[in-house]
PDB file of C-alpha atoms in Angstrom:
ATOM      1  CA  MET D   1      11.439   4.596  -9.345  1.00 46.00           C
ATOM      2  CA  GLY D   2      11.066   4.146  -5.610  1.00 42.00           C
ATOM      3  CA  ILE D   3       9.507   2.072  -2.915  1.00 42.00           C
ATOM      4  CA  SER D   4       5.841   1.438  -2.390  1.00 42.00           C
ATOM      5  CA  LEU D   5       3.765   3.120   0.283  1.00 42.00           C
ATOM      6  CA  PRO D   6       0.749   1.513   1.905  1.00 43.00           C
ATOM      7  CA  ARG D   7      -2.283   2.683   0.013  1.00 49.00           C
ATOM      8  CA  THR D   8      -5.561   1.968   1.776  1.00 49.00           C
ATOM      9  CA  LEU D   9      -7.246   4.112   4.376  1.00 39.00           C
ATOM     10  CA  SER D  10      -6.354   1.939   7.333  1.00 39.00           C
ATOM     11  CA  VAL D  11      -2.649   2.461   6.710  1.00 38.00           C
ATOM     12  CA  ALA D  12      -2.410   5.193   4.087  1.00 41.00           C
ATOM     13  CA  VAL D  13      -1.598   7.920   6.581  1.00 46.00           C
ATOM     14  CA  PRO D  14      -0.151   7.464  10.077  1.00 44.00           C
ATOM     15  CA  VAL D  15      -2.659   8.181  12.832  1.00 47.00           C
ATOM     16  CA  SER D  16      -0.380  10.923  14.195  1.00 47.00           C
ATOM     17  CA  LEU D  17      -0.394  12.670  10.821  1.00 47.00           C
ATOM     18  CA  VAL D  18      -4.159  12.381  10.547  1.00 51.00           C
ATOM     19  CA  ALA D  19      -4.533  13.900  14.002  1.00 50.00           C
ATOM     20  CA  ALA D  20      -2.312  16.812  13.031  1.00 47.00           C
ATOM     21  CA  LEU D  21      -4.254  17.428   9.833  1.00 47.00           C
ATOM     22  CA  LEU D  22      -7.613  17.316  11.553  1.00 48.00           C
ATOM     23  CA  ALA D  23      -6.357  19.589  14.315  1.00 48.00           C
ATOM     24  CA  GLY D  24      -5.614  22.236  11.692  1.00 45.00           C
ATOM     25  CA  CYS D  25      -1.830  22.042  11.919  1.00 42.00           C
ATOM     26  CA  GLY D  26      -1.511  22.269   8.160  1.00 42.00           C
ATOM     27  CA  ASN D  27      -0.501  19.795   5.498  1.00 44.00           C
ATOM     28  CA  PRO D  28       3.142  18.742   6.008  1.00 37.00           C
ATOM     29  CA  LEU D  29       3.305  17.774   2.355  1.00 39.00           C
ATOM     30  CA  ALA D  30       2.171  21.124   1.014  1.00 40.00           C
ATOM     31  CA  ASP D  31       5.501  22.986   1.100  1.00 37.00           C
ATOM     32  CA  ARG D  32       7.776  20.671  -0.813  1.00 34.00           C
ATOM     33  CA  THR D  33      10.635  21.370  -3.180  1.00 30.00           C
ATOM     34  CA  GLY D  34      12.955  19.546  -5.508  1.00 35.00           C
ATOM     35  CA  GLY D  35      11.190  16.906  -7.561  1.00 38.00           C
ATOM     36  CA  ASP D  36       8.249  16.225  -5.305  1.00 43.00           C
ATOM     37  CA  ALA D  37       4.726  16.282  -6.591  1.00 50.00           C
ATOM     38  CA  LYS D  38       3.508  19.775  -7.409  1.00 51.00           C
ATOM     39  CA  GLY D  39      -0.021  20.545  -6.283  1.00 44.00           C
ATOM     40  CA  SER D  40      -2.061  23.652  -6.979  1.00 41.00           C
ATOM     41  CA  GLY D  41      -0.995  25.700  -3.988  1.00 42.00           C
ATOM     42  CA  GLN D  42      -3.633  25.992  -1.305  1.00 49.00           C
ATOM     43  CA  GLY D  43      -6.469  26.184  -3.805  1.00 64.00           C
ATOM     44  CA  VAL D  44      -9.582  24.111  -3.252  1.00 72.00           C
ATOM     45  CA  PRO D  45     -11.050  22.262  -6.234  1.00 75.00           C
ATOM     46  CA  PRO D  46     -14.348  23.862  -7.349  1.00 70.00           C
ATOM     47  CA  GLU D  47     -17.744  22.219  -7.351  1.00 73.00           C
ATOM     48  CA  ILE D  48     -17.467  18.475  -7.823  1.00 86.00           C
ATOM     49  CA  GLU D  49     -19.869  15.706  -8.701  1.00 90.00           C
ATOM     50  CA  ILE D  50     -20.481  13.550  -5.664  1.00 94.00           C
ATOM     51  CA  PRO D  51     -21.414   9.905  -6.345  1.00 94.00           C
ATOM     52  CA  THR D  52     -23.488   7.802  -3.988  1.00 95.00           C
ATOM     53  CA  ILE D  53     -21.260   5.068  -2.576  1.00 94.00           C
ATOM     54  CA  THR D  54     -22.741   2.458  -0.292  1.00 90.00           C
ATOM     55  CA  THR D  55     -20.965  -0.816   0.461  1.00 90.00           C
ATOM     56  CA  ALA D  56     -17.985  -0.587  -1.919  1.00 90.00           C
ATOM     57  CA  VAL D  57     -15.836   1.870  -3.854  1.00 91.00           C
ATOM     58  CA  LEU D  58     -15.934   0.466  -7.364  1.00 88.00           C
ATOM     59  CA  ASP D  59     -13.972   3.125  -9.257  1.00 90.00           C
ATOM     60  CA  PRO D  60     -10.199   3.539  -8.851  1.00 91.00           C
ATOM     61  CA  VAL D  61      -8.625   6.833  -7.869  1.00 94.00           C
ATOM     62  CA  PRO D  62      -6.765   8.521 -10.760  1.00 95.00           C
ATOM     63  CA  VAL D  63      -3.269   8.017  -9.335  1.00 95.00           C
ATOM     64  CA  GLU D  64      -3.679   4.261  -9.644  1.00 93.00           C
ATOM     65  CA  ALA D  65      -2.780   4.648 -13.317  1.00 92.00           C
ATOM     66  CA  TYR D  66       0.754   5.517 -12.161  1.00 94.00           C
ATOM     67  CA  LEU D  67       1.145   2.953  -9.366  1.00 92.00           C
ATOM     68  CA  LEU D  68       1.899  -0.732  -9.752  1.00 90.00           C
ATOM     69  CA  THR D  69      -1.078  -3.040  -9.497  1.00 86.00           C
ATOM     70  CA  GLU D  70      -0.881  -6.087  -7.246  1.00 83.00           C
ATOM     71  CA  GLU D  71      -0.575  -8.268 -10.354  1.00 86.00           C
ATOM     72  CA  GLN D  72       2.334  -6.161 -11.625  1.00 89.00           C
ATOM     73  CA  TRP D  73       4.095  -6.270  -8.247  1.00 88.00           C
ATOM     74  CA  THR D  74       3.719 -10.043  -8.295  1.00 87.00           C
ATOM     75  CA  GLU D  75       5.018 -10.394 -11.858  1.00 90.00           C
ATOM     76  CA  LEU D  76       8.069  -8.241 -11.161  1.00 92.00           C
ATOM     77  CA  GLY D  77       8.746 -10.060  -7.894  1.00 89.00           C
ATOM     78  CA  LYS D  78       8.478 -13.461  -9.545  1.00 90.00           C
ATOM     79  CA  ALA D  79      10.885 -12.399 -12.273  1.00 92.00           C
ATOM     80  CA  GLU D  80      13.409 -11.224  -9.688  1.00 91.00           C
ATOM     81  CA  SER D  81      13.035 -14.542  -7.839  1.00 91.00           C
ATOM     82  CA  VAL D  82      13.664 -16.470 -11.057  1.00 92.00           C
ATOM     83  CA  LEU D  83      16.825 -14.458 -11.677  1.00 93.00           C
ATOM     84  CA  ARG D  84      18.084 -15.149  -8.154  1.00 91.00           C
ATOM     85  CA  ALA D  85      17.407 -18.862  -8.479  1.00 91.00           C
ATOM     86  CA  ARG D  86      19.159 -19.011 -11.877  1.00 91.00           C
ATOM     87  CA  CYS D  87      22.163 -17.202 -10.470  1.00 92.00           C
ATOM     88  CA  MET D  88      22.363 -19.598  -7.519  1.00 91.00           C
ATOM     89  CA  LYS D  89      22.085 -22.582  -9.858  1.00 91.00           C
ATOM     90  CA  SER D  90      25.022 -21.277 -11.877  1.00 90.00           C
ATOM     91  CA  PHE D  91      27.105 -21.723  -8.704  1.00 88.00           C
ATOM     92  CA  GLY D  92      25.805 -25.258  -8.283  1.00 89.00           C
ATOM     93  CA  ILE D  93      23.557 -24.327  -5.358  1.00 85.00           C
ATOM     94  CA  ALA D  94      19.946 -25.453  -5.257  1.00 83.00           C
ATOM     95  CA  TYR D  95      17.861 -22.540  -4.047  1.00 83.00           C
ATOM     96  CA  GLU D  96      14.095 -22.150  -3.822  1.00 79.00           C
ATOM     97  CA  GLU D  97      12.416 -18.809  -3.211  1.00 74.00           C
ATOM     98  CA  PRO D  98       9.500 -18.466  -0.761  1.00 66.00           C
ATOM     99  CA  ALA D  99       6.226 -18.807  -2.642  1.00 60.00           C
ATOM    100  CA  PHE D 100       4.587 -15.572  -3.727  1.00 57.00           C
ATOM    101  CA  ALA D 101       1.149 -14.822  -2.297  1.00 55.00           C
ATOM    102  CA  VAL D 102      -1.671 -14.772  -4.835  1.00 50.00           C
ATOM    103  CA  PRO D 103      -2.902 -11.191  -5.173  1.00 50.00           C
ATOM    104  CA  SER D 104      -6.427 -10.364  -4.052  1.00 51.00           C
ATOM    105  CA  ALA D 105      -8.670 -10.439  -7.098  1.00 50.00           C
ATOM    106  CA  GLY D 106      -9.714  -6.964  -8.131  1.00 55.00           C
ATOM    107  CA  GLN D 107      -8.290  -5.179  -5.106  1.00 63.00           C
ATOM    108  CA  THR D 108      -7.639  -1.497  -5.762  1.00 74.00           C
ATOM    109  CA  ILE D 109      -6.139   1.338  -3.763  1.00 80.00           C
ATOM    110  CA  SER D 110      -9.591   2.823  -3.299  1.00 85.00           C
ATOM    111  CA  GLN D 111     -11.119  -0.401  -1.981  1.00 85.00           C
ATOM    112  CA  TYR D 112     -10.454   0.389   1.688  1.00 90.00           C
ATOM    113  CA  ARG D 113      -9.150   3.934   1.314  1.00 94.00           C
ATOM    114  CA  TYR D 114     -12.260   5.413   2.913  1.00 95.00           C
ATOM    115  CA  GLY D 115     -12.706   2.729   5.519  1.00 94.00           C
ATOM    116  CA  LYS D 116     -14.841  -0.361   5.739  1.00 94.00           C
ATOM    117  CA  LEU D 117     -18.207   0.254   4.122  1.00 95.00           C
ATOM    118  CA  ASP D 118     -20.065  -3.067   4.080  1.00 95.00           C
ATOM    119  CA  PRO D 119     -21.931  -3.892   7.327  1.00 96.00           C
ATOM    120  CA  ALA D 120     -22.218  -7.524   6.273  1.00 95.00           C
ATOM    121  CA  LYS D 121     -18.422  -7.797   6.191  1.00 95.00           C
ATOM    122  CA  THR D 122     -17.680  -5.698   9.258  1.00 96.00           C
ATOM    123  CA  ALA D 123     -20.022  -7.936  11.253  1.00 96.00           C
ATOM    124  CA  VAL D 124     -17.640 -10.810  10.449  1.00 95.00           C
ATOM    125  CA  TYR D 125     -14.221  -9.168  10.105  1.00 95.00           C
ATOM    126  CA  GLY D 126     -14.531  -5.891  12.010  1.00 95.00           C
ATOM    127  CA  TYR D 127     -11.896  -3.499  10.685  1.00 95.00           C
ATOM    128  CA  LYS D 128      -9.710  -6.356   9.417  1.00 92.00           C
ATOM    129  CA  ASN D 129      -9.378  -6.955   5.689  1.00 85.00           C
ATOM    130  CA  PRO D 130     -11.131 -10.185   4.645  1.00 81.00           C
ATOM    131  CA  GLU D 131      -8.172 -10.973   2.357  1.00 66.00           C
ATOM    132  CA  THR D 132      -5.868 -11.343   5.381  1.00 60.00           C
ATOM    133  CA  GLN D 133      -8.274 -13.447   7.400  1.00 57.00           C
ATOM    134  CA  SER D 134      -8.644 -16.506   5.163  1.00 49.00           C
ATOM    135  CA  PRO D 135      -8.335 -19.879   6.907  1.00 46.00           C
ATOM    136  CA  GLY D 136      -4.833 -21.326   6.802  1.00 46.00           C
ATOM    137  CA  ALA D 137      -3.170 -18.094   5.715  1.00 46.00           C
ATOM    138  CA  LEU D 138       0.234 -17.487   7.255  1.00 46.00           C
ATOM    139  CA  SER D 139       0.511 -14.534   9.573  1.00 50.00           C
ATOM    140  CA  ASP D 140       3.224 -11.942   8.948  1.00 54.00           C
ATOM    141  CA  ALA D 141       5.241 -13.420  11.816  1.00 56.00           C
ATOM    142  CA  GLU D 142       4.909 -16.931  10.402  1.00 52.00           C
ATOM    143  CA  SER D 143       5.959 -15.752   6.946  1.00 54.00           C
ATOM    144  CA  ARG D 144       9.019 -13.975   8.354  1.00 57.00           C
ATOM    145  CA  ALA D 145       9.968 -17.048  10.385  1.00 56.00           C
ATOM    146  CA  ALA D 146       9.696 -19.277   7.307  1.00 51.00           C
ATOM    147  CA  LYS D 147      11.955 -16.964   5.337  1.00 55.00           C
ATOM    148  CA  GLU D 148      14.482 -16.770   8.183  1.00 57.00           C
ATOM    149  CA  ARG D 149      14.618 -20.563   8.411  1.00 50.00           C
ATOM    150  CA  GLN D 150      15.376 -20.737   4.714  1.00 52.00           C
ATOM    151  CA  MET D 151      18.214 -18.237   5.027  1.00 51.00           C
ATOM    152  CA  LYS D 152      19.910 -20.077   7.912  1.00 50.00           C
ATOM    153  CA  THR D 153      21.717 -22.612   5.745  1.00 49.00           C
ATOM    154  CA  HIS D 154      25.339 -23.341   4.921  1.00 65.00           C
ATOM    155  CA  ALA D 155      27.867 -20.544   4.444  1.00 69.00           C
ATOM    156  CA  ASN D 156      28.129 -20.865   0.670  1.00 75.00           C
ATOM    157  CA  LEU D 157      24.439 -20.132   0.208  1.00 84.00           C
ATOM    158  CA  ARG D 158      24.672 -16.866   2.130  1.00 83.00           C
ATOM    159  CA  ARG D 159      27.977 -15.989   0.493  1.00 85.00           C
ATOM    160  CA  VAL D 160      26.555 -16.396  -2.996  1.00 88.00           C
ATOM    161  CA  LEU D 161      23.081 -15.065  -2.288  1.00 87.00           C
ATOM    162  CA  HIS D 162      24.163 -11.925  -0.406  1.00 85.00           C
ATOM    163  CA  GLY D 163      27.756 -11.435  -1.527  1.00 86.00           C
ATOM    164  CA  THR D 164      28.932 -11.916   2.060  1.00 82.00           C
ATOM    165  CA  ASP D 165      29.018 -14.720   4.611  1.00 77.00           C
ATOM    166  CA  ASN D 166      28.611 -12.324   7.521  1.00 74.00           C
ATOM    167  CA  PRO D 167      25.098 -12.858   8.949  1.00 73.00           C
ATOM    168  CA  ALA D 168      25.120  -9.274  10.259  1.00 73.00           C
ATOM    169  CA  GLU D 169      25.379  -7.882   6.705  1.00 75.00           C
ATOM    170  CA  LYS D 170      22.448  -7.839   4.310  1.00 77.00           C
ATOM    171  CA  THR D 171      24.690  -7.397   1.298  1.00 75.00           C
ATOM    172  CA  GLY D 172      28.386  -7.539   0.516  1.00 78.00           C
ATOM    173  CA  ALA D 173      30.935  -6.704  -2.139  1.00 85.00           C
ATOM    174  CA  GLY D 174      31.054 -10.215  -3.571  1.00 81.00           C
ATOM    175  CA  GLY D 175      34.168 -11.336  -5.417  1.00 79.00           C
ATOM    176  CA  GLN D 176      34.569 -14.645  -3.560  1.00 87.00           C
ATOM    177  CA  ASP D 177      35.439 -17.806  -5.480  1.00 81.00           C
ATOM    178  CA  VAL D 178      32.662 -20.380  -5.167  1.00 84.00           C
ATOM    179  CA  ASN D 179      32.695 -23.510  -7.289  1.00 82.00           C
ATOM    180  CA  GLY D 180      34.963 -21.896  -9.843  1.00 79.00           C
ATOM    181  CA  ARG D 181      32.983 -18.675 -10.264  1.00 86.00           C
ATOM    182  CA  LYS D 182      33.229 -15.175  -8.854  1.00 88.00           C
ATOM    183  CA  VAL D 183      30.299 -14.046  -6.698  1.00 89.00           C
ATOM    184  CA  PRO D 184      28.768 -10.865  -8.172  1.00 92.00           C
ATOM    185  CA  ALA D 185      28.582  -7.643  -6.169  1.00 88.00           C
ATOM    186  CA  GLY D 186      25.657  -7.943  -3.785  1.00 88.00           C
ATOM    187  CA  GLY D 187      25.499 -11.640  -4.518  1.00 89.00           C
ATOM    188  CA  CYS D 188      22.711 -13.153  -6.582  1.00 89.00           C
ATOM    189  CA  ILE D 189      20.282 -10.748  -4.937  1.00 89.00           C
ATOM    190  CA  GLY D 190      22.315  -7.808  -6.211  1.00 90.00           C
ATOM    191  CA  GLU D 191      22.647  -9.280  -9.687  1.00 91.00           C
ATOM    192  CA  ALA D 192      18.892  -9.842  -9.952  1.00 91.00           C
ATOM    193  CA  GLN D 193      18.149  -6.328  -8.740  1.00 89.00           C
ATOM    194  CA  GLN D 194      20.550  -4.868 -11.273  1.00 88.00           C
ATOM    195  CA  LYS D 195      18.850  -6.720 -14.119  1.00 88.00           C
ATOM    196  CA  MET D 196      15.333  -5.862 -12.976  1.00 88.00           C
ATOM    197  CA  GLY D 197      16.088  -2.272 -12.046  1.00 83.00           C
ATOM    198  CA  ASN D 198      14.829  -0.503  -8.940  1.00 79.00           C
ATOM    199  CA  TYR D 199      11.199  -1.243  -9.628  1.00 83.00           C
ATOM    200  CA  GLY D 200       8.484   0.088  -7.387  1.00 85.00           C
ATOM    201  CA  ASP D 201       6.090   2.989  -7.078  1.00 90.00           C
ATOM    202  CA  ALA D 202       7.650   6.265  -8.159  1.00 92.00           C
ATOM    203  CA  LYS D 203       8.009   8.944  -5.496  1.00 94.00           C
ATOM    204  CA  VAL D 204       5.998  11.466  -7.496  1.00 96.00           C
ATOM    205  CA  ALA D 205       3.069   9.043  -7.717  1.00 95.00           C
ATOM    206  CA  ASN D 206       3.307   8.206  -4.033  1.00 94.00           C
ATOM    207  CA  ASP D 207       3.367  11.931  -3.259  1.00 96.00           C
ATOM    208  CA  VAL D 208       0.205  12.544  -5.277  1.00 96.00           C
ATOM    209  CA  ASN D 209      -1.454   9.604  -3.561  1.00 95.00           C
ATOM    210  CA  LEU D 210      -0.619  10.709  -0.026  1.00 95.00           C
ATOM    211  CA  ASP D 211      -0.987  14.444  -0.659  1.00 95.00           C
ATOM    212  CA  SER D 212      -4.528  14.226  -2.000  1.00 95.00           C
ATOM    213  CA  PHE D 213      -5.567  12.112   0.961  1.00 95.00           C
ATOM    214  CA  GLY D 214      -4.063  14.606   3.399  1.00 95.00           C
ATOM    215  CA  LYS D 215      -5.744  17.545   1.670  1.00 96.00           C
ATOM    216  CA  SER D 216      -9.086  15.752   1.645  1.00 96.00           C
ATOM    217  CA  LEU D 217      -8.903  15.507   5.430  1.00 96.00           C
ATOM    218  CA  GLN D 218      -8.763  19.301   5.639  1.00 95.00           C
ATOM    219  CA  ASP D 219     -11.439  19.985   3.043  1.00 95.00           C
ATOM    220  CA  GLU D 220     -14.599  21.583   4.456  1.00 95.00           C
ATOM    221  CA  ARG D 221     -16.834  19.188   2.528  1.00 96.00           C
ATOM    222  CA  VAL D 222     -15.163  16.157   4.051  1.00 97.00           C
ATOM    223  CA  LEU D 223     -15.062  17.695   7.527  1.00 97.00           C
ATOM    224  CA  ALA D 224     -18.786  18.448   7.257  1.00 97.00           C
ATOM    225  CA  VAL D 225     -19.671  14.868   6.381  1.00 97.00           C
ATOM    226  CA  PHE D 226     -17.356  13.613   9.144  1.00 98.00           C
ATOM    227  CA  ALA D 227     -19.373  15.728  11.594  1.00 98.00           C
ATOM    228  CA  LYS D 228     -22.593  14.078  10.410  1.00 98.00           C
ATOM    229  CA  TRP D 229     -20.978  10.672  10.723  1.00 98.00           C
ATOM    230  CA  SER D 230     -19.778  11.520  14.249  1.00 98.00           C
ATOM    231  CA  ARG D 231     -23.292  12.501  15.348  1.00 98.00           C
ATOM    232  CA  CYS D 232     -24.616   9.256  13.893  1.00 98.00           C
ATOM    233  CA  MET D 233     -22.016   7.272  15.838  1.00 98.00           C
ATOM    234  CA  GLU D 234     -22.846   9.198  19.021  1.00 98.00           C
ATOM    235  CA  GLU D 235     -26.475   8.189  18.638  1.00 98.00           C
ATOM    236  CA  LYS D 236     -25.291   4.590  18.561  1.00 97.00           C
ATOM    237  CA  GLY D 237     -23.266   5.094  21.745  1.00 97.00           C
ATOM    238  CA  TYR D 238     -19.769   5.679  20.321  1.00 98.00           C
ATOM    239  CA  ASN D 239     -17.652   8.810  20.643  1.00 97.00           C
ATOM    240  CA  TYR D 240     -15.353   9.293  17.644  1.00 98.00           C
ATOM    241  CA  ARG D 241     -14.697  12.476  15.685  1.00 97.00           C
ATOM    242  CA  THR D 242     -13.753  10.771  12.436  1.00 97.00           C
ATOM    243  CA  PRO D 243     -13.887   7.337  10.791  1.00 97.00           C
ATOM    244  CA  ILE D 244     -10.088   7.205  11.042  1.00 96.00           C
ATOM    245  CA  GLU D 245     -10.264   7.552  14.804  1.00 97.00           C
ATOM    246  CA  ALA D 246     -12.712   4.662  14.933  1.00 97.00           C
ATOM    247  CA  SER D 247     -10.728   2.294  12.728  1.00 96.00           C
ATOM    248  CA  GLY D 248      -7.457   3.336  14.419  1.00 95.00           C
ATOM    249  CA  ASP D 249      -8.668   2.575  17.941  1.00 96.00           C
ATOM    250  CA  LYS D 250      -5.830   0.727  19.692  1.00 96.00           C
ATOM    251  CA  ARG D 251      -8.311  -1.839  20.970  1.00 96.00           C
ATOM    252  CA  TRP D 252      -8.530  -3.252  17.439  1.00 96.00           C
ATOM    253  CA  PHE D 253      -4.797  -3.900  17.007  1.00 94.00           C
ATOM    254  CA  GLY D 254      -5.045  -7.668  17.535  1.00 90.00           C
ATOM    255  CA  GLU D 255      -4.755 -10.143  14.669  1.00 88.00           C
ATOM    256  CA  ARG D 256      -8.410 -11.184  14.945  1.00 92.00           C
ATOM    257  CA  ALA D 257     -11.465  -8.972  15.326  1.00 95.00           C
ATOM    258  CA  THR D 258     -13.134  -9.024  18.725  1.00 96.00           C
ATOM    259  CA  ALA D 259     -16.898  -8.939  19.197  1.00 97.00           C
ATOM    260  CA  GLN D 260     -16.658  -5.297  20.266  1.00 97.00           C
ATOM    261  CA  GLU D 261     -14.608  -4.374  17.216  1.00 97.00           C
ATOM    262  CA  LYS D 262     -17.162  -5.999  14.929  1.00 97.00           C
ATOM    263  CA  THR D 263     -19.979  -4.068  16.600  1.00 97.00           C
ATOM    264  CA  VAL D 264     -18.206  -0.704  16.324  1.00 98.00           C
ATOM    265  CA  ALA D 265     -17.059  -1.336  12.751  1.00 97.00           C
ATOM    266  CA  THR D 266     -20.593  -2.233  11.733  1.00 97.00           C
ATOM    267  CA  ALA D 267     -21.993   0.931  13.319  1.00 98.00           C
ATOM    268  CA  ASP D 268     -19.242   2.862  11.524  1.00 98.00           C
ATOM    269  CA  ALA D 269     -20.188   1.342   8.153  1.00 97.00           C
ATOM    270  CA  GLU D 270     -23.877   2.033   8.721  1.00 98.00           C
ATOM    271  CA  CYS D 271     -23.182   5.692   9.532  1.00 98.00           C
ATOM    272  CA  LYS D 272     -20.984   5.994   6.448  1.00 98.00           C
ATOM    273  CA  ILE D 273     -23.789   4.670   4.268  1.00 97.00           C
ATOM    274  CA  GLU D 274     -26.422   6.865   5.929  1.00 97.00           C
ATOM    275  CA  ASN D 275     -24.391  10.023   5.267  1.00 98.00           C
ATOM    276  CA  ASN D 276     -22.662   9.025   2.007  1.00 97.00           C
ATOM    277  CA  VAL D 277     -19.286   9.593   3.654  1.00 97.00           C
ATOM    278  CA  ALA D 278     -17.367   7.586   1.060  1.00 97.00           C
ATOM    279  CA  GLY D 279     -19.090   9.383  -1.821  1.00 96.00           C
ATOM    280  CA  VAL D 280     -18.092  12.828  -0.584  1.00 97.00           C
ATOM    281  CA  TRP D 281     -14.623  11.768   0.521  1.00 97.00           C
ATOM    282  CA  TYR D 282     -13.894   9.981  -2.762  1.00 96.00           C
ATOM    283  CA  ALA D 283     -15.042  12.943  -4.878  1.00 96.00           C
ATOM    284  CA  VAL D 284     -12.880  15.423  -2.941  1.00 96.00           C
ATOM    285  CA  ASP D 285      -9.860  13.113  -2.919  1.00 96.00           C
ATOM    286  CA  VAL D 286     -10.156  12.580  -6.678  1.00 96.00           C
ATOM    287  CA  ALA D 287     -10.446  16.316  -7.339  1.00 96.00           C
ATOM    288  CA  TYR D 288      -7.163  17.008  -5.551  1.00 96.00           C
ATOM    289  CA  GLN D 289      -5.495  14.104  -7.343  1.00 96.00           C
ATOM    290  CA  LYS D 290      -6.566  15.353 -10.756  1.00 95.00           C
ATOM    291  CA  GLU D 291      -5.046  18.769 -10.058  1.00 95.00           C
ATOM    292  CA  ALA D 292      -1.770  17.212  -8.888  1.00 96.00           C
ATOM    293  CA  ILE D 293      -1.613  14.832 -11.853  1.00 96.00           C
ATOM    294  CA  GLU D 294      -2.087  17.742 -14.252  1.00 95.00           C
ATOM    295  CA  GLY D 295       0.731  19.588 -12.523  1.00 95.00           C
ATOM    296  CA  ASN D 296       3.066  16.603 -12.784  1.00 96.00           C
ATOM    297  CA  ALA D 297       1.940  15.255 -16.162  1.00 96.00           C
ATOM    298  CA  GLU D 298       5.367  15.069 -17.817  1.00 96.00           C
ATOM    299  CA  GLU D 299       7.028  13.265 -14.920  1.00 96.00           C
ATOM    300  CA  LEU D 300       4.108  10.864 -14.522  1.00 96.00           C
ATOM    301  CA  ASP D 301       4.225  10.019 -18.228  1.00 95.00           C
ATOM    302  CA  GLN D 302       7.838   8.957 -17.698  1.00 95.00           C
ATOM    303  CA  VAL D 303       6.724   6.829 -14.749  1.00 94.00           C
ATOM    304  CA  GLN D 304       4.310   4.920 -16.965  1.00 93.00           C
ATOM    305  CA  LYS D 305       7.001   4.341 -19.589  1.00 93.00           C
ATOM    306  CA  ALA D 306       9.439   3.065 -16.952  1.00 91.00           C
ATOM    307  CA  VAL D 307       6.861   0.596 -15.630  1.00 91.00           C
ATOM    308  CA  GLU D 308       6.203  -0.652 -19.164  1.00 93.00           C
ATOM    309  CA  ASP D 309       9.921  -1.242 -19.692  1.00 91.00           C
ATOM    310  CA  GLN D 310      10.277  -3.138 -16.421  1.00 91.00           C
ATOM    311  CA  LEU D 311       7.272  -5.316 -17.189  1.00 93.00           C
ATOM    312  CA  LYS D 312       8.827  -6.177 -20.556  1.00 93.00           C
ATOM    313  CA  VAL D 313      11.982  -7.339 -18.778  1.00 93.00           C
ATOM    314  CA  ALA D 314       9.874  -9.403 -16.372  1.00 94.00           C
ATOM    315  CA  ALA D 315       7.955 -10.999 -19.239  1.00 95.00           C
ATOM    316  CA  GLU D 316      11.229 -11.952 -20.950  1.00 93.00           C
ATOM    317  CA  VAL D 317      12.594 -13.485 -17.744  1.00 93.00           C
ATOM    318  CA  LEU D 318       9.429 -15.428 -16.972  1.00 92.00           C
ATOM    319  CA  GLY D 319       9.026 -16.474 -20.601  1.00 88.00           C
ATOM    320  CA  GLY D 320      12.586 -17.797 -20.757  1.00 67.00           C
TER     321      GLY D 320
END
């Protein structure tokens, strides 16, 4: 297993990579060797059925079957937190993990993968995700600060939690005597990780996810609908070649949407609806994913089995 990659359109592919793809520099993921996802060469999927998608993408993309859902991430994270707290308690140290955020109900990878589609929401949130703009929600900076405050406690807590009392080290060898017990390697964090395993999205699944998106950006059908969208935006007074350029405009990088951002995002959504941008983009993206999944079927089957095993461990921990 491996780490998770961001999945939605706004962060699925770095802007620099998107620019390279759209400029015709080729797909940097196409020529890969040694365990990476195998595609179908440079072939283009044949005729595909294009759905009409207006204000929301309701169907998941195929690779989601091999990636952890938000609920699964939360369950595995909670189980690891429980194991850390139990370990700390065994050393006589009271320790409370930062509260886990409640996952967004029904959020899928495809939800924002093709940009913001609902003019009613963009008029309020611009290009920001409504889930991150709820009143009273902690910002990323506030969440990091809260966690840092928790970690800055007495030496024994760090020694047992991390296996080292050196603040410059994230993890240590352990072995120290604390309250009559030996600190495990990596501390209680290391012990919990060992029991839970290296859970996360498998590299092969992440490769399929990112690769199909990159290929879709070079597909003639997607480029054609982007051109229609661009003309629509120009008629509204905005000069962008692609929806990614619009949503990635540096002027929108603030935490809250400005009036101008809301106006542009709403025009963007309206032009997407008018030209069925999401319908075409989704169909092409899915076609490439299906080919890659077929080419990596055996490895992806093992991914599903590994996730099932890890969720069983989490259920046992949380049930105990």
